[in-house]
Amino acid sequence: MSTLSDLVYAQGRSSEADVEWLHRLAGDGQLLADLAFADIVIWVPTDDDSFVAVAHTRPGGAATLFYRDIVGDRVRPQWRTQVREAFQSVRIVDSASPDWFEETPTRVRAVPIVRERTHGGEQPAVIGVLTRHTNLGETRTPSRQQITFNDCADDLFGMIAFGDFPDLSAPTGPRRGAPRASDGLIRLDVEGVTTFASPNALSAFNRLGFDDELEGESLVEVVTRILPGKRQFDESLPVVVTGRAPWRTDLDARGVTVSLRTIPLRDHGTRIGAIVLCRDVTEMRHQEQELITKDATIREIHHRVKNNLQTVASLLRIQARRTHSEEARDALTQAMRRVSAIAVVHDTLSEGLAQNVDFDDVFDRVLRLVVEVAAGANTRAHTHTTGRFGTLPSEYATPLALALTELVTNAVEHGLAGKEGEVEIAAERDDDHLAVSVRDTGSGLPEGQVGRGLGTQIVRTLIQGELGGTIDWHTLVGSGTEVTIEIPLRYIDRDAG
């Protein structure tokens, strides 16, 4: 399905600012649909004097009219005149009589979407039309809550037509558990006094410790009585509970957390009150805290493992320096290098929350370590990398780092032994595979020498056994050696998930 941005840009009539405004409005589509008990559709104009739907939200507490997705469809003939009139006249247009849609009586309201408030008589920037489609087939005597919700929706529609909603100063990307109209709604007057509180909103404040009725009370005074004294609070809290700014915050008391979102209401730019949405998110916040604690614990474990591995590497280095056997010294040095490569992966994991690692960063650090240790007195290796490895799950970063450590070490120690040369590591990645090649400009391995050493056996075990990949050596005497590795990314992704 095409995104809102794709559909809007496809009409060739909207700027980036228009798209941002429409995105923000569509983000509040569920709020508008729930308050209006109706389907909400956003339309943008086309070059042939028509309109196309770019967003659609169904109501949570009422029957939808559109059982099939209409995003991407052109406006139907029975709505076109009304939508065009709202767009051209920059005023809200209601259907004069019930409109029939698939044998269901409906009422349609067309609201011009104004991107910015008019100043000094300037022509408003009308970028689209929002339509409300109310199902009249389920009409019943409305409750006080439904009347209040509809009034709030009408206020917001008026703000949309004037360019006061959405408010770009409001925070984007709501925290998990952002309150919805059905979770709890409080209506405030211009003085911040509660004129309506839904049952769910009252229940949320009861759990916080407020045992009286909210209606007729100043919300800021209610919150002041609830909150324990001598405690630090979010600086935005007074602004939220007085209804003066579009903001979000959490209210904590008696072990209960209630998320609040305020939407100031305006009539042609003049503040007339506010909507405060509230939701009990106690369990969600506990889960988030547990995840944060878990992530911190995992990072600490990686940090300690890294420290322990570095200690082991240091012990191996000391032992290698004190041994008199050249063969034993080489074995200890290689073991030290392998342990250090694993430590680099754990060090990277200890720095972030995700259990995926940027392998390009890991390999850069491993490469510096390998060249520093492997190069002999008369050997000068110039290494360079091309391409990108990308992000890999931690359980695959370690074997790949170890395998490449062995291959680069072999290229330096054996391919370039006693001379100066190049070692190139090239990575190519697509949606399905990661291919890596390690090339050196050394003398090459004689026929029959490939696959006999411990390092080569380690590489085969890591690539084929742990990563499900393939490895191949290409060598010509006097022309250097090339080793190619191919790893299926789907194999990695499946195990990482």
PDB file of N, CA, C and O in Angstrom, residues 334 338 399 402-403 406 453-464 466:
ATOM      1  N   GLN A 334      48.669 -16.423  19.072  1.00  0.00           N
ATOM      2  CA  GLN A 334      47.449 -16.606  18.294  1.00  0.00           C
ATOM      3  C   GLN A 334      46.225 -16.720  19.205  1.00  0.00           C
ATOM      4  O   GLN A 334      45.166 -16.150  18.906  1.00  0.00           O
ATOM      5  N   ARG A 338      42.908 -14.192  19.275  1.00  0.00           N
ATOM      6  CA  ARG A 338      41.526 -14.655  19.145  1.00  0.00           C
ATOM      7  C   ARG A 338      40.674 -14.185  20.316  1.00  0.00           C
ATOM      8  O   ARG A 338      39.527 -13.757  20.132  1.00  0.00           O
ATOM      9  N   PRO A 399      31.476 -15.082  15.651  1.00  0.00           N
ATOM     10  CA  PRO A 399      32.156 -16.024  14.745  1.00  0.00           C
ATOM     11  C   PRO A 399      32.700 -15.365  13.486  1.00  0.00           C
ATOM     12  O   PRO A 399      33.770 -15.748  13.005  1.00  0.00           O
ATOM     13  N   LEU A 402      35.928 -13.579  14.412  1.00  0.00           N
ATOM     14  CA  LEU A 402      37.010 -14.545  14.609  1.00  0.00           C
ATOM     15  C   LEU A 402      37.510 -15.098  13.272  1.00  0.00           C
ATOM     16  O   LEU A 402      38.725 -15.235  13.059  1.00  0.00           O
ATOM     17  N   ALA A 403      36.567 -15.417  12.376  1.00  0.00           N
ATOM     18  CA  ALA A 403      36.964 -15.968  11.075  1.00  0.00           C
ATOM     19  C   ALA A 403      37.799 -14.972  10.292  1.00  0.00           C
ATOM     20  O   ALA A 403      38.850 -15.325   9.722  1.00  0.00           O
ATOM     21  N   GLU A 406      41.334 -14.676  11.613  1.00  0.00           N
ATOM     22  CA  GLU A 406      42.218 -15.740  11.148  1.00  0.00           C
ATOM     23  C   GLU A 406      42.674 -15.492   9.712  1.00  0.00           C
ATOM     24  O   GLU A 406      43.852 -15.661   9.372  1.00  0.00           O
ATOM     25  N   GLY A 453      46.104 -26.067   8.066  1.00  0.00           N
ATOM     26  CA  GLY A 453      46.452 -25.419   9.320  1.00  0.00           C
ATOM     27  C   GLY A 453      45.279 -25.337  10.291  1.00  0.00           C
ATOM     28  O   GLY A 453      44.115 -25.480   9.927  1.00  0.00           O
ATOM     29  N   LEU A 454      45.628 -25.069  11.573  1.00  0.00           N
ATOM     30  CA  LEU A 454      44.603 -24.932  12.600  1.00  0.00           C
ATOM     31  C   LEU A 454      43.706 -23.741  12.315  1.00  0.00           C
ATOM     32  O   LEU A 454      42.485 -23.821  12.476  1.00  0.00           O
ATOM     33  N   GLY A 455      44.302 -22.618  11.876  1.00  0.00           N
ATOM     34  CA  GLY A 455      43.517 -21.427  11.584  1.00  0.00           C
ATOM     35  C   GLY A 455      42.473 -21.674  10.524  1.00  0.00           C
ATOM     36  O   GLY A 455      41.316 -21.233  10.635  1.00  0.00           O
ATOM     37  N   THR A 456      42.869 -22.433   9.475  1.00  0.00           N
ATOM     38  CA  THR A 456      41.934 -22.744   8.400  1.00  0.00           C
ATOM     39  C   THR A 456      40.794 -23.626   8.897  1.00  0.00           C
ATOM     40  O   THR A 456      39.622 -23.434   8.538  1.00  0.00           O
ATOM     41  N   GLN A 457      41.107 -24.580   9.750  1.00  0.00           N
ATOM     42  CA  GLN A 457      40.073 -25.439  10.308  1.00  0.00           C
ATOM     43  C   GLN A 457      39.111 -24.639  11.187  1.00  0.00           C
ATOM     44  O   GLN A 457      37.895 -24.875  11.180  1.00  0.00           O
ATOM     45  N   ILE A 458      39.658 -23.672  11.929  1.00  0.00           N
ATOM     46  CA  ILE A 458      38.807 -22.808  12.757  1.00  0.00           C
ATOM     47  C   ILE A 458      37.853 -22.003  11.879  1.00  0.00           C
ATOM     48  O   ILE A 458      36.660 -21.885  12.168  1.00  0.00           O
ATOM     49  N   VAL A 459      38.382 -21.457  10.772  1.00  0.00           N
ATOM     50  CA  VAL A 459      37.564 -20.654   9.870  1.00  0.00           C
ATOM     51  C   VAL A 459      36.437 -21.501   9.279  1.00  0.00           C
ATOM     52  O   VAL A 459      35.283 -21.062   9.209  1.00  0.00           O
ATOM     53  N   ARG A 460      36.766 -22.702   8.835  1.00  0.00           N
ATOM     54  CA  ARG A 460      35.729 -23.571   8.263  1.00  0.00           C
ATOM     55  C   ARG A 460      34.627 -23.858   9.288  1.00  0.00           C
ATOM     56  O   ARG A 460      33.435 -23.827   8.976  1.00  0.00           O
ATOM     57  N   THR A 461      35.028 -24.144  10.505  1.00  0.00           N
ATOM     58  CA  THR A 461      34.043 -24.453  11.550  1.00  0.00           C
ATOM     59  C   THR A 461      33.133 -23.259  11.807  1.00  0.00           C
ATOM     60  O   THR A 461      31.907 -23.404  11.941  1.00  0.00           O
ATOM     61  N   LEU A 462      33.701 -22.056  11.873  1.00  0.00           N
ATOM     62  CA  LEU A 462      32.925 -20.862  12.163  1.00  0.00           C
ATOM     63  C   LEU A 462      31.977 -20.507  11.025  1.00  0.00           C
ATOM     64  O   LEU A 462      30.788 -20.236  11.245  1.00  0.00           O
ATOM     65  N   ILE A 463      32.499 -20.505   9.796  1.00  0.00           N
ATOM     66  CA  ILE A 463      31.688 -20.064   8.648  1.00  0.00           C
ATOM     67  C   ILE A 463      30.650 -21.105   8.265  1.00  0.00           C
ATOM     68  O   ILE A 463      29.464 -20.795   8.085  1.00  0.00           O
ATOM     69  N   GLN A 464      31.069 -22.344   8.158  1.00  0.00           N
ATOM     70  CA  GLN A 464      30.142 -23.376   7.694  1.00  0.00           C
ATOM     71  C   GLN A 464      29.254 -23.895   8.826  1.00  0.00           C
ATOM     72  O   GLN A 464      28.049 -24.071   8.645  1.00  0.00           O
ATOM     73  N   GLU A 466      28.698 -22.517  12.128  1.00  0.00           N
ATOM     74  CA  GLU A 466      27.920 -21.574  12.932  1.00  0.00           C
ATOM     75  C   GLU A 466      27.113 -20.590  12.094  1.00  0.00           C
ATOM     76  O   GLU A 466      26.054 -20.137  12.535  1.00  0.00           O
TER      77      GLU A 466
END
